[in-house]
């Protein structure tokens, strides 16, 4: 009689441990900060106009060039007053473009590695 | 986890009933209506219905929101032509249509999220009201694995319409996500939210949501939100679920950066089991990836219970 109960308890504990693996627990900015990771690639740079002046407020969009393409987070990322922008993405090969008003610049290709930062200057006509 | 749950249920050690519902929330009865049954698995469906709110308030401060004067400057892209500018998450021709005005439901429960960096406020993401004081969105709109939480940087404008803000704005008291995103960085778990310091949802209303273990292939999908190429205007496009995985839905709704966090919702008739009205199926998060579809984390039973507990 005791053995089945003990086995059942062991099985329950095992199942709870198994169930905890990969479980999505709620977390918030009130909790201790989770360790920040270095697995993403960072792509940063400056958007400039034809005169080489920084462009404020250009929408900077990546497009995956991998095959199959990597999904891209659909954040709105704009260049700042100094023309700088920053994207954090899965490591891979991307084409970046900058758009402002009715102007879209030529695409610039970059290969971004995990934990590395790639610099890409983007141009607006 | 599924295996564990199934085994525990088989052993009779836990209940399979949904748990974690907030006080005052009425869950639809679990059923199998419209779902093909198999001998091996009984499928479930459970949800909460949308609430259309009370309309435009005479004074948003009565709900704890801040008034925002017309013309308030949120920096961002402006397109005189509004033309497609070559993003790959516009699939085929750009089928988006502007929502104007934004004071009807669910436009007013659709939230422009901005982020202020170095004193400059810009369009960042989209969210959807899911309670009087709760906005749901993508996880990457509230937490970045490289830089952490966007605490103190985000502002929420329900029903923003270009340069007018009929429901004012609110800030976040608490940003929320889940460890699948903040610790594991899983795109399948890329969802989150914000508990607001206002109760503007009482007037804007809120989306419903439901989960089902059945395939959602062919279910209509609507995404309305704030794409980065449209100057803080709300735009909408409809399609259908093309692929339904257990943790992610894939669809061909046209989206652009800034649409992250939009509700991927379907319309269900009054009296539908689980959820009626505007019923969210997923959190939009990603532009075209593998399979050439846009995608977002699917609302599952455990996710439904988690976000309901944030109310």
Coordinates of C-alpha atoms in Angstrom, one line a residue, chain B residues 29-302:
Chain B
X29 CA -17.8 27.6 -20.6
X30 CA -15.3 25.1 -21.9
X31 CA -16.8 23.3 -24.9
X32 CA -16.1 21.8 -28.2
X33 CA -18.5 23.7 -30.3
X34 CA -17.3 23.9 -33.9
X35 CA -14.3 21.8 -33.0
X36 CA -13.7 18.4 -34.5
X37 CA -13.4 15.8 -31.7
X38 CA -11.1 12.9 -31.8
X39 CA -11.1 9.8 -29.7
X40 CA -7.6 10.7 -28.5
X41 CA -8.1 14.2 -27.4
X42 CA -11.0 16.4 -26.2
X43 CA -10.2 19.9 -27.3
X44 CA -11.1 23.0 -25.3
X45 CA -12.0 26.6 -25.9
X46 CA -12.2 29.3 -23.2
X47 CA -12.1 33.0 -23.2
X48 CA -13.5 36.4 -22.2
X49 CA -15.6 38.6 -24.4
X50 CA -14.7 42.1 -25.5
X51 CA -16.2 45.1 -23.8
X52 CA -17.0 48.2 -25.8
X53 CA -16.6 50.8 -23.1
X54 CA -18.6 53.9 -22.6
X55 CA -17.3 56.1 -25.4
X56 CA -15.5 59.4 -25.5
X57 CA -15.3 60.9 -22.0
X58 CA -15.8 64.5 -21.3
X59 CA -12.8 64.6 -19.1
X60 CA -10.1 61.9 -19.4
X61 CA -8.6 62.9 -16.1
X62 CA -11.7 61.4 -14.4
X63 CA -10.0 58.1 -15.4
X64 CA -6.6 59.1 -14.2
X65 CA -5.3 59.8 -17.8
X66 CA -3.5 63.0 -18.8
X67 CA -5.0 65.3 -21.3
X68 CA -2.9 65.6 -24.4
X69 CA -3.4 68.8 -26.5
X70 CA -4.1 68.3 -30.2
X71 CA -0.9 68.7 -32.1
X72 CA 1.3 67.2 -29.3
X73 CA 4.5 66.3 -31.1
X74 CA 5.5 62.7 -31.3
X75 CA 8.5 62.5 -33.6
X76 CA 8.2 60.0 -36.4
X77 CA 8.0 59.3 -40.1
X78 CA 5.6 61.2 -42.3
X79 CA 4.7 60.0 -45.7
X80 CA 3.1 62.5 -48.1
X81 CA 2.2 59.7 -50.5
X82 CA 1.6 56.9 -48.0
X83 CA 3.2 54.6 -50.5
X84 CA 4.6 51.2 -49.7
X85 CA 8.3 51.7 -49.1
X86 CA 9.5 48.2 -49.7
X87 CA 9.2 46.5 -46.3
X88 CA 8.8 42.8 -46.7
X89 CA 6.0 42.5 -44.2
X90 CA 3.7 44.1 -46.7
X91 CA 2.8 40.9 -48.5
X92 CA 1.9 41.6 -52.1
X93 CA 0.1 44.9 -52.6
X94 CA -0.3 47.1 -49.6
X95 CA -3.9 46.5 -48.5
X96 CA -4.0 48.6 -45.4
X97 CA -6.8 51.1 -44.8
X98 CA -6.8 54.0 -42.4
X99 CA -9.1 53.9 -39.4
X100 CA -10.5 57.4 -39.0
X101 CA -12.0 58.5 -36.7
X102 CA -10.7 56.3 -33.9
X103 CA -13.4 56.9 -31.3
X104 CA -15.4 53.8 -32.1
X105 CA -14.7 50.4 -30.7
X106 CA -12.2 48.7 -31.1
X107 CA -10.2 51.6 -32.6
X108 CA -10.4 53.4 -29.2
X109 CA -9.1 50.3 -27.4
X110 CA -6.1 50.1 -29.7
X111 CA -3.1 51.8 -28.2
X112 CA -0.3 53.8 -29.6
X113 CA 2.9 53.2 -27.5
X114 CA 5.7 55.7 -27.6
X115 CA 9.2 55.5 -26.2
X116 CA 11.1 58.6 -25.1
X117 CA 14.9 58.4 -25.4
X118 CA 17.2 61.4 -24.7
X119 CA 14.1 63.6 -24.4
X120 CA 12.7 62.7 -27.8
X121 CA 9.4 60.9 -27.9
X122 CA 8.8 58.6 -30.8
X123 CA 6.3 56.0 -32.0
X124 CA 7.5 52.6 -30.7
X125 CA 4.8 49.9 -30.8
X126 CA 1.0 49.1 -30.6
X127 CA -0.9 47.6 -27.7
X128 CA -4.5 46.6 -27.0
X129 CA -6.6 47.3 -23.9
X130 CA -7.4 44.1 -22.0
X131 CA -9.0 45.6 -18.9
X132 CA -9.6 48.9 -17.3
X133 CA -5.9 49.5 -16.6
X134 CA -4.1 46.8 -18.7
X135 CA -2.5 47.0 -22.1
X136 CA -1.1 43.9 -23.8
X137 CA 1.6 44.1 -26.4
X138 CA 4.7 42.2 -27.7
X139 CA 7.4 41.3 -25.2
X140 CA 10.0 43.2 -27.2
X141 CA 8.0 46.4 -26.7
X142 CA 8.6 46.3 -23.0
X143 CA 11.8 44.3 -22.5
X144 CA 15.0 44.0 -24.5
X145 CA 17.3 41.1 -23.8
X146 CA 20.3 43.4 -24.3
X147 CA 19.2 46.5 -22.4
X148 CA 16.4 45.3 -20.0
X149 CA 13.0 46.8 -19.2
X150 CA 11.9 50.0 -20.9
X151 CA 10.9 51.3 -17.5
X152 CA 10.0 55.0 -17.4
X153 CA 10.4 55.3 -21.2
X154 CA 6.9 54.3 -22.5
X155 CA 3.7 56.2 -22.8
X156 CA 0.3 54.9 -23.9
X157 CA -2.2 56.7 -26.1
X158 CA -5.5 54.8 -26.6
X159 CA -7.2 55.7 -29.9
X160 CA -4.5 58.2 -31.0
X161 CA -5.3 59.6 -34.4
X162 CA -2.5 61.5 -36.0
X163 CA -2.1 64.6 -33.9
X164 CA -5.3 64.2 -31.8
X165 CA -5.5 62.1 -28.7
X166 CA -9.2 61.7 -27.6
X167 CA -8.4 59.5 -24.7
X168 CA -5.3 61.3 -23.5
X169 CA -2.3 59.3 -22.3
X170 CA -1.2 57.1 -19.4
X171 CA 2.1 55.8 -18.2
X172 CA 2.9 52.3 -16.9
X173 CA 2.9 51.5 -13.2
X174 CA 4.3 48.0 -14.0
X175 CA 5.7 46.5 -17.2
X176 CA 5.0 42.8 -17.6
X177 CA 6.2 39.9 -19.6
X178 CA 7.1 36.2 -19.1
X179 CA 10.3 34.3 -18.5
X180 CA 9.9 32.6 -21.9
X181 CA 10.8 36.0 -23.3
X182 CA 12.8 37.8 -20.6
X183 CA 15.0 34.8 -19.7
X184 CA 14.8 32.4 -22.7
X185 CA 14.4 35.0 -25.4
X186 CA 12.0 32.8 -27.3
X187 CA 10.2 34.5 -30.2
X188 CA 7.3 32.1 -29.5
X189 CA 6.9 33.7 -26.1
X190 CA 7.3 37.3 -27.2
X191 CA 4.4 38.9 -25.4
X192 CA 4.0 41.3 -22.5
X193 CA 2.0 44.1 -21.2
X194 CA 1.7 47.1 -19.0
X195 CA -0.4 47.9 -16.0
X196 CA -1.3 51.5 -16.4
X197 CA -1.6 54.2 -13.8
X198 CA -5.1 55.0 -15.2
X199 CA -8.4 53.2 -15.7
X200 CA -9.0 54.5 -19.2
X201 CA -10.2 51.1 -20.4
X202 CA -13.5 51.8 -18.7
X203 CA -14.2 54.3 -21.4
X204 CA -12.3 52.8 -24.3
X205 CA -13.4 49.3 -23.7
X206 CA -11.1 46.3 -24.2
X207 CA -10.6 43.4 -26.5
X208 CA -11.6 39.9 -25.6
X209 CA -9.4 36.9 -26.0
X210 CA -9.7 33.1 -26.2
X211 CA -7.6 30.0 -26.5
X212 CA -8.4 26.8 -28.2
X213 CA -6.3 23.7 -28.8
X214 CA -8.0 23.3 -32.2
X215 CA -6.4 24.4 -35.4
X216 CA -7.1 28.0 -36.2
X217 CA -6.3 27.7 -39.9
X218 CA -8.7 29.7 -42.0
X219 CA -9.9 31.8 -39.1
X220 CA -10.2 35.5 -40.1
X221 CA -7.5 37.8 -38.6
X222 CA -7.6 41.6 -38.3
X223 CA -4.7 43.7 -37.2
X224 CA -5.1 47.4 -36.5
X225 CA -2.4 49.5 -35.1
X226 CA 0.2 52.1 -35.6
X227 CA 2.6 51.3 -38.4
X228 CA 5.8 53.5 -38.3
X229 CA 5.2 54.8 -41.8
X230 CA 1.8 56.4 -41.1
X231 CA 2.4 59.3 -38.7
X232 CA 0.7 58.0 -35.6
X233 CA -2.4 57.1 -37.6
X234 CA -4.3 53.9 -37.0
X235 CA -4.4 51.5 -40.0
X236 CA -6.1 48.2 -40.4
X237 CA -5.8 45.1 -42.6
X238 CA -7.6 41.7 -42.6
X239 CA -6.5 38.3 -43.6
X240 CA -6.7 34.8 -42.1
X241 CA -4.6 32.3 -40.1
X242 CA -2.4 30.6 -42.7
X243 CA -0.5 28.3 -40.3
X244 CA -1.4 27.6 -36.7
X245 CA 1.3 26.1 -34.5
X246 CA 0.8 25.3 -30.9
X247 CA 2.7 28.5 -29.7
X248 CA 2.6 30.7 -32.8
X249 CA 0.1 31.9 -35.5
X250 CA 1.1 32.9 -39.0
X251 CA -0.9 35.2 -41.2
X252 CA -0.6 37.6 -44.2
X253 CA -1.9 40.8 -42.7
X254 CA 0.1 43.7 -44.0
X255 CA 2.1 45.3 -41.2
X256 CA 5.1 47.6 -40.7
X257 CA 7.5 48.3 -37.9
X258 CA 5.4 49.8 -35.1
X259 CA 2.6 47.3 -35.5
X260 CA 4.4 45.0 -33.0
X261 CA 2.0 44.3 -30.1
X262 CA -1.2 44.7 -32.1
X263 CA -4.0 42.3 -31.3
X264 CA -4.4 39.6 -34.0
X265 CA -8.1 39.3 -33.6
X266 CA -11.2 37.8 -35.1
X267 CA -14.8 38.8 -34.9
X268 CA -17.2 36.4 -33.1
X269 CA -20.9 36.7 -33.0
X270 CA -22.8 37.6 -29.8
X271 CA -23.3 34.5 -27.7
X272 CA -20.3 32.7 -29.1
X273 CA -18.8 30.4 -26.6
X274 CA -15.7 31.6 -24.8
X275 CA -15.5 35.0 -26.4
X276 CA -17.8 37.2 -28.5
X277 CA -17.0 40.5 -30.2
X278 CA -13.4 41.3 -30.9
X279 CA -11.5 38.3 -29.8
X280 CA -7.7 38.2 -29.8
X281 CA -5.9 35.1 -31.0
X282 CA -2.3 36.2 -30.8
X283 CA 0.1 39.1 -30.1
X284 CA 1.5 40.4 -33.4
X285 CA 5.3 40.5 -33.1
X286 CA 7.2 39.6 -36.3
X287 CA 7.4 40.6 -39.9
X288 CA 8.0 38.0 -42.6
X289 CA 10.1 35.1 -41.6
X290 CA 10.3 31.4 -42.4
X291 CA 7.3 30.4 -44.4
X292 CA 6.8 33.9 -45.8
X293 CA 4.2 34.9 -43.3
X294 CA 4.0 37.5 -40.5
X295 CA 3.5 36.0 -37.1
X296 CA 2.9 36.4 -33.4
X297 CA 2.7 34.3 -30.2
X298 CA -0.5 32.4 -30.0
X299 CA -2.8 32.8 -27.0
X300 CA -2.7 29.4 -25.2
X301 CA -4.5 28.3 -22.1
X302 CA -1.6 29.1 -19.8

